[in-house]
Coordinates of C-alpha atoms and ligand atoms in Angstrom, one line a residue:
M1 CA -0.3 0.0 0.2
K2 CA 1.5 3.3 -0.9
S3 CA 1.9 5.7 1.9
F4 CA 0.8 9.8 2.0
E5 CA 2.0 12.3 4.3
L6 CA 0.3 15.9 4.8
I7 CA 2.2 18.5 6.3
V8 CA 0.8 21.3 8.2
P9 CA 2.6 24.3 9.0
C10 CA 1.1 26.0 12.1
Y11 CA 1.9 29.1 13.9
N12 CA 0.0 30.8 16.6
E13 CA -3.1 28.8 15.0
E14 CA -4.8 27.6 18.6
E15 CA -7.9 28.7 17.3
S16 CA -7.7 26.8 14.2
V17 CA -6.0 23.7 14.8
N18 CA -8.6 21.6 15.9
L19 CA -11.2 22.8 13.6
F20 CA -8.4 21.9 11.1
Y21 CA -8.2 18.4 12.5
E22 CA -11.8 17.8 12.7
T23 CA -12.5 19.0 8.8
V24 CA -9.2 17.7 7.0
S25 CA -9.0 14.1 8.7
P26 CA -12.1 12.4 7.5
I27 CA -11.4 13.6 4.0
L28 CA -7.4 12.7 4.2
Y29 CA -8.5 9.0 5.9
S30 CA -10.9 8.4 3.1
I31 CA -8.1 8.1 0.5
D32 CA -7.0 4.3 0.0
A33 CA -3.1 4.7 1.3
D34 CA -1.5 5.0 4.4
C35 CA -2.2 8.5 5.2
S36 CA -0.8 10.7 8.2
F37 CA -0.5 14.2 9.1
I38 CA 2.9 16.1 10.0
F39 CA 1.8 18.8 11.7
V40 CA 4.7 21.6 12.2
D41 CA 4.5 23.9 15.2
D42 CA 6.9 26.7 13.9
G43 CA 7.6 28.0 17.6
S44 CA 4.3 29.3 18.4
R45 CA 3.9 31.3 21.7
D46 CA 0.2 30.0 22.3
N47 CA -1.4 26.7 22.9
T48 CA -0.7 25.2 19.2
A49 CA 2.1 22.9 20.4
K50 CA 0.0 21.7 23.4
L51 CA -3.2 20.9 21.2
I52 CA -1.0 19.2 18.5
R53 CA 0.9 17.1 21.0
E54 CA -3.0 16.3 22.3
L55 CA -4.2 15.4 18.8
A56 CA -1.2 12.9 18.6
E57 CA -1.7 11.4 21.6
K58 CA -5.2 10.7 20.6
D59 CA -4.7 9.6 16.7
A60 CA -1.5 7.5 16.3
K61 CA -1.8 8.9 12.6
V62 CA -0.4 12.4 13.8
K63 CA 3.4 12.8 13.9
Y64 CA 4.4 16.3 14.8
I65 CA 7.9 18.4 15.2
S66 CA 7.9 21.1 17.3
F67 CA 10.3 24.2 16.6
S68 CA 12.9 25.7 19.3
R69 CA 11.3 29.4 17.8
N70 CA 9.7 30.8 15.1
F71 CA 11.7 30.0 11.8
G72 CA 9.3 30.8 9.2
K73 CA 6.6 29.0 6.9
E74 CA 9.4 27.7 4.2
A75 CA 11.7 26.4 7.2
A76 CA 8.3 24.6 8.7
M77 CA 7.8 23.0 5.1
L78 CA 11.5 22.2 4.5
A79 CA 11.4 20.5 7.9
G80 CA 8.1 18.7 7.3
M81 CA 9.3 17.5 3.9
R82 CA 12.9 15.9 5.4
M83 CA 11.3 14.2 7.8
S84 CA 8.7 13.0 5.5
S85 CA 9.1 9.0 4.4
A86 CA 6.0 8.4 2.8
D87 CA 5.9 7.9 -1.0
Y88 CA 3.7 11.0 -1.5
V89 CA 3.8 13.8 0.3
G90 CA 1.3 17.0 0.6
I91 CA 1.2 20.8 2.2
I92 CA -1.3 22.4 3.1
D93 CA -2.2 25.6 5.3
S94 CA -3.9 24.9 8.9
D95 CA -6.6 28.0 8.5
L96 CA -8.9 25.9 5.8
Q97 CA -8.1 28.8 3.4
H98 CA -7.0 26.0 1.3
S99 CA -9.9 23.9 0.1
P100 CA -9.0 20.5 1.8
E101 CA -11.8 18.6 -0.4
L102 CA -9.2 18.9 -3.1
I103 CA -7.0 16.6 -1.7
P104 CA -8.2 13.5 -2.8
D105 CA -8.4 14.5 -6.2
M106 CA -4.5 15.8 -6.0
Y107 CA -3.8 12.6 -4.8
R108 CA -5.2 10.9 -7.6
A109 CA -3.8 13.2 -10.1
V110 CA -0.3 12.0 -8.8
T111 CA -0.7 8.3 -8.3
E112 CA -3.1 7.9 -11.2
E113 CA -2.8 10.5 -13.8
G114 CA 0.8 10.1 -14.5
C115 CA 1.7 13.5 -12.9
D116 CA 4.6 14.2 -10.8
I117 CA 3.1 17.3 -8.7
A118 CA -0.7 18.5 -8.2
A119 CA -0.8 22.3 -7.3
A120 CA -3.3 24.8 -6.2
R121 CA -4.1 27.9 -7.9
R122 CA -6.8 30.7 -6.5
I123 CA -8.2 31.8 -9.3
D124 CA -9.3 35.0 -7.6
R125 CA -8.3 37.5 -4.8
K126 CA -11.9 38.0 -3.5
G127 CA -11.8 39.5 0.2
E128 CA -7.9 40.7 -0.3
A129 CA -7.4 44.5 -0.3
K130 CA -7.1 46.1 -3.9
I131 CA -3.5 47.5 -3.7
K132 CA -2.3 44.2 -2.1
S133 CA -3.7 42.6 -5.2
A134 CA -2.3 45.1 -7.2
F135 CA 1.4 44.3 -5.9
S136 CA 1.4 40.8 -6.0
R137 CA 0.3 40.9 -9.5
S138 CA 3.2 43.2 -10.5
F139 CA 5.5 41.1 -8.6
Y140 CA 4.9 37.9 -10.5
K141 CA 4.9 39.9 -13.6
L142 CA 8.9 41.2 -12.5
I143 CA 9.7 37.9 -11.4
N144 CA 8.7 36.0 -14.3
K145 CA 10.4 38.4 -16.4
I146 CA 13.9 38.9 -15.0
S147 CA 14.6 35.2 -13.3
D148 CA 14.8 31.4 -14.9
A149 CA 12.3 30.1 -12.5
N150 CA 8.6 30.6 -14.3
I151 CA 5.9 31.1 -11.2
E152 CA 2.2 30.5 -12.0
E153 CA 0.3 33.7 -10.7
G154 CA -1.9 32.7 -7.7
A155 CA 0.2 29.4 -7.3
Q156 CA -0.2 28.5 -3.7
D157 CA 2.0 26.3 -1.2
F158 CA -1.1 23.8 -1.3
R159 CA 0.0 20.7 -3.5
V160 CA 0.8 17.3 -3.5
M161 CA 3.9 15.8 -4.6
N162 CA 5.5 12.6 -5.6
R163 CA 8.9 11.1 -4.1
K164 CA 11.2 12.4 -6.7
V165 CA 10.4 16.2 -6.2
V166 CA 10.1 15.7 -2.6
N167 CA 13.8 14.5 -2.7
A168 CA 14.6 17.2 -5.5
I169 CA 13.5 19.9 -3.2
V170 CA 14.8 18.6 0.0
S171 CA 18.1 18.5 -2.1
M172 CA 18.3 22.4 -2.8
P173 CA 20.8 23.6 0.0
E174 CA 20.1 27.2 0.3
Y175 CA 19.5 29.0 3.3
N176 CA 17.3 31.8 1.8
R177 CA 14.4 29.7 0.8
F178 CA 11.7 30.9 -1.6
S179 CA 9.5 28.1 -2.0
K180 CA 7.1 29.6 -4.4
G181 CA 10.5 29.7 -6.9
I182 CA 12.0 26.6 -5.4
F183 CA 8.7 24.8 -6.1
S184 CA 8.7 25.9 -10.1
W185 CA 12.0 26.3 -10.5
V186 CA 12.6 22.1 -9.8
G187 CA 10.2 21.4 -12.8
F188 CA 8.4 17.9 -13.4
K189 CA 5.0 17.8 -14.8
T190 CA 2.3 19.9 -12.6
K191 CA -1.5 19.5 -12.9
W192 CA -3.0 22.7 -11.8
F193 CA -6.1 22.8 -9.4
E194 CA -8.0 25.9 -9.4
H195 CA -10.0 26.9 -6.4
E196 CA -11.6 30.4 -4.8
N197 CA -10.1 32.4 -2.3
R198 CA -11.5 32.0 1.0
E199 CA -11.8 33.9 4.2
R200 CA -9.5 32.3 7.0
A201 CA -11.4 29.9 9.4
A202 CA -9.9 31.5 12.4
G203 CA -7.3 33.6 14.0
K204 CA -5.4 35.9 11.7
T205 CA -3.0 36.5 8.8
K206 CA 0.7 36.5 9.7
W207 CA 1.5 38.5 6.8
S208 CA 1.6 42.2 6.9
F209 CA 2.5 44.5 4.2
W210 CA 6.1 44.9 5.1
K211 CA 6.7 41.4 5.6
L212 CA 5.2 40.6 1.9
F213 CA 7.4 43.2 0.8
T214 CA 10.7 41.6 2.2
Y215 CA 9.3 38.2 1.0
A216 CA 9.0 39.5 -2.7
V217 CA 12.6 41.1 -2.4
D218 CA 13.7 37.7 -1.3
G219 CA 12.3 36.1 -4.4
I220 CA 13.9 38.4 -6.8
L221 CA 17.2 38.2 -5.1
G222 CA 16.9 34.4 -4.8
F223 CA 16.1 33.9 -8.2
S224 CA 17.5 36.7 -10.2
T225 CA 21.0 38.8 -10.5
A226 CA 19.0 41.4 -12.7
P227 CA 19.3 44.1 -10.2
L228 CA 22.9 43.9 -10.5
K229 CA 22.6 44.2 -14.3
I230 CA 20.4 47.0 -14.0
S231 CA 22.7 49.2 -11.6
L232 CA 25.7 48.4 -14.0
I233 CA 23.4 49.4 -16.8
V234 CA 22.4 52.7 -14.9
G235 CA 26.0 53.4 -13.6
T236 CA 27.2 52.8 -17.2
F237 CA 24.5 55.1 -18.7
T238 CA 24.8 58.0 -16.1
S239 CA 28.6 57.8 -16.6
I240 CA 28.5 58.4 -20.3
I241 CA 26.2 61.5 -19.7
G242 CA 28.8 62.7 -16.8
F243 CA 31.8 62.1 -19.3
I244 CA 29.9 64.1 -22.3
Y245 CA 28.9 66.9 -19.7
A246 CA 32.3 67.0 -18.8
L247 CA 33.7 67.6 -22.2
Y248 CA 31.1 70.0 -22.8
T249 CA 32.5 72.1 -19.2
I250 CA 36.1 71.6 -20.5
V251 CA 35.5 73.0 -23.9
K252 CA 33.6 76.0 -22.8
T253 CA 36.0 76.9 -20.4
L254 CA 38.8 77.0 -22.7
V255 CA 36.8 79.4 -25.3
F256 CA 34.6 81.5 -22.6
G257 CA 36.9 81.3 -19.7
P258 CA 36.1 79.8 -16.2
D259 CA 32.1 81.0 -15.0
V260 CA 31.6 81.2 -11.5
A261 CA 27.7 80.4 -12.0
G262 CA 27.0 76.4 -12.5
Y263 CA 26.6 75.9 -9.0
P264 CA 23.2 74.3 -9.3
S265 CA 24.7 71.8 -12.2
I266 CA 27.3 70.5 -9.9
I267 CA 25.2 70.0 -6.8
C268 CA 22.6 68.2 -8.8
A269 CA 25.3 66.1 -10.6
I270 CA 27.0 65.3 -7.3
L271 CA 23.3 64.3 -5.8
I272 CA 22.0 62.3 -8.5
V273 CA 25.6 60.0 -9.0
G274 CA 25.8 59.8 -5.5
G275 CA 22.4 58.6 -5.0
L276 CA 22.8 55.9 -7.8
I277 CA 26.2 55.1 -6.2
L278 CA 24.7 54.3 -2.7
I279 CA 21.6 52.4 -4.7
S280 CA 24.2 50.0 -6.8
L281 CA 25.8 49.9 -3.3
G282 CA 22.8 48.6 -1.4
I283 CA 22.0 46.3 -4.2
T284 CA 25.3 44.4 -3.9
G285 CA 25.0 44.8 -0.3
E286 CA 22.2 42.5 -0.3
Y287 CA 23.5 40.2 -2.4
I288 CA 26.4 40.1 0.2
A289 CA 24.6 39.8 2.9
R290 CA 22.8 36.6 1.7
M291 CA 26.0 35.4 0.5
Y292 CA 27.1 35.5 4.1
M293 CA 24.1 34.1 5.6
E294 CA 24.6 30.8 3.0
V295 CA 28.6 30.6 3.9
K296 CA 27.4 30.7 8.0
N297 CA 25.5 27.4 6.7
R298 CA 23.3 27.8 9.7
P299 CA 20.7 25.3 10.2
D300 CA 17.3 26.1 8.7
Y301 CA 15.6 25.4 11.8
L302 CA 16.1 23.6 15.3
I303 CA 13.8 20.9 16.7
N304 CA 12.5 21.2 20.2
E305 CA 10.4 18.0 20.1
T306 CA 9.1 15.4 17.6
N307 CA 7.3 12.0 17.8
I308 CA 9.0 11.1 14.5
I309 CA 11.4 8.3 14.4
P310 CA 14.0 7.7 11.9
D311 CA 13.1 4.7 9.7
E312 CA 15.3 2.3 8.2
K313 CA 15.6 4.0 5.3
G314 CA 17.7 6.6 6.6
N315 CA 15.0 9.0 6.2
E316 CA 14.2 11.0 9.4
Ligands
LIG1 N1 3.0 29.8 9.2 C1 4.1 29.4 9.8 N2 5.0 30.0 10.2 C2 4.8 31.4 10.1 C3 4.2 32.0 9.6 C4 2.7 31.1 9.0 O1 4.2 28.1 9.5 O2 6.1 32.2 10.3 C5 1.4 29.4 8.6 C6 0.2 29.5 9.5 O3 0.1 28.7 10.5 C7 -0.4 29.1 8.3 C8 0.0 29.0 6.8 O4 1.7 29.2 7.3 O5 -1.0 27.7 8.3 C9 0.0 30.2 6.0 O6 -0.1 31.7 7.0 P1 -1.1 32.7 6.7 O7 -2.5 32.3 7.0 O8 -0.8 33.7 7.9 O9 -0.8 33.4 5.4 P2 -1.6 33.6 4.5 O10 -2.7 32.8 4.5 O11 -2.2 34.9 4.7 O12 -0.7 33.9 3.4
LIG2 MG1 -3.7 31.8 5.2

C-alpha cells in the first residue's frame, strides 16, 4: 500500500488547529493509502504545540515537529519534507483557506494520472485589499521576466508531490528559501487545480504588508541577478552622460573662460551620481548579505520536540 503524508505548518493557530483536524481528517482518511499528518509547530507562542501533542496522543496517525522558536513557514515546510518518508507528500495551510476537499483529487492526479505535482492556484483574490492584489500581480510579472523560475500567478503552497519531487526540493541546499521559486525551479509535470479564495477559518494572517514586501524582495534576489545588471547598466549610462557633460564643460571653459555660475548643475550631478552609487552599493550589499548567511551554513530550523522516529531507509 502506498503511503501519503500531509504537512501542516502552524504558527499561533490555537483557534484553528482542532477545527482543521476535524475537517480534514475524514477527507484524508478516506483516501485509499496509509495516510498521516505531519503538523509542524513553527515555534508558536500560544497553545498550538500543546493542542498538536494532544491530537498525536489521540490519533497515532498524527506526527508532529515542534521548533525551538519561529523560523518561518519556509522552514516549517522544509522540516516536514525532510522528516517525511511517505511515497507521496502534501502541504496545506492550517487555516482552512486551502480547500481540503481537493486533496483526494490531487492525490489521484499524482498517483494515477502520471503527474509529479498537483498544485493549487487561486482564481480570484476576493477578500483581499486592492492595493495588495495590484502589488502581487506586478511582483509575479517582474519575477517571471527577470528570473528563470516561472511562477504561476496565484500559485499556492498547497500541493501534493511524489517522492522524486520531494527529494529534489529537499536536496536544494540554500538557506534563503523562497519556496514558490524552488517549487517552480525544480520543474516536473504539474497539474493545476483552481479554487476560490476563502476567508480564514479563525485567527488572523501572519503576513503584514512589510513582510510581504521583504518576501517579494527575497524572491527576486534569490532567483535573479538582474538587479545587479540593472545597476551596472544605469551606472554606465550615467557615466556616459557625465563624461559628455565634462567634455562640454572643458570646451566651454577653454573658449569662454571659467564662469562662477554653474553651482546648480554641480550640486545636481553630485546628488544624482551619489544617489546612484549608494543604490548600486545597496543592491550589491543585499547579495553579499545573502552570501554571508549562506556561507555561515546555519541550520534552517532547530527542533525542540518530535514524535517522528527515523526509519530504516535513513530518512528522518
Ligand atoms: N505559518 C508558519 N510560520 C509563520 C507564518 C505562518 O508556519 O511564520 C503558517 C500558518 O500557521 C498557516 C500558513 O503558514 O498555516 C499560512 O499563513 P497565513 O494564513 O498567515 O498566510 P496567508 O494565508 O495570509 O498568506
Ligand atoms: Mg492563510
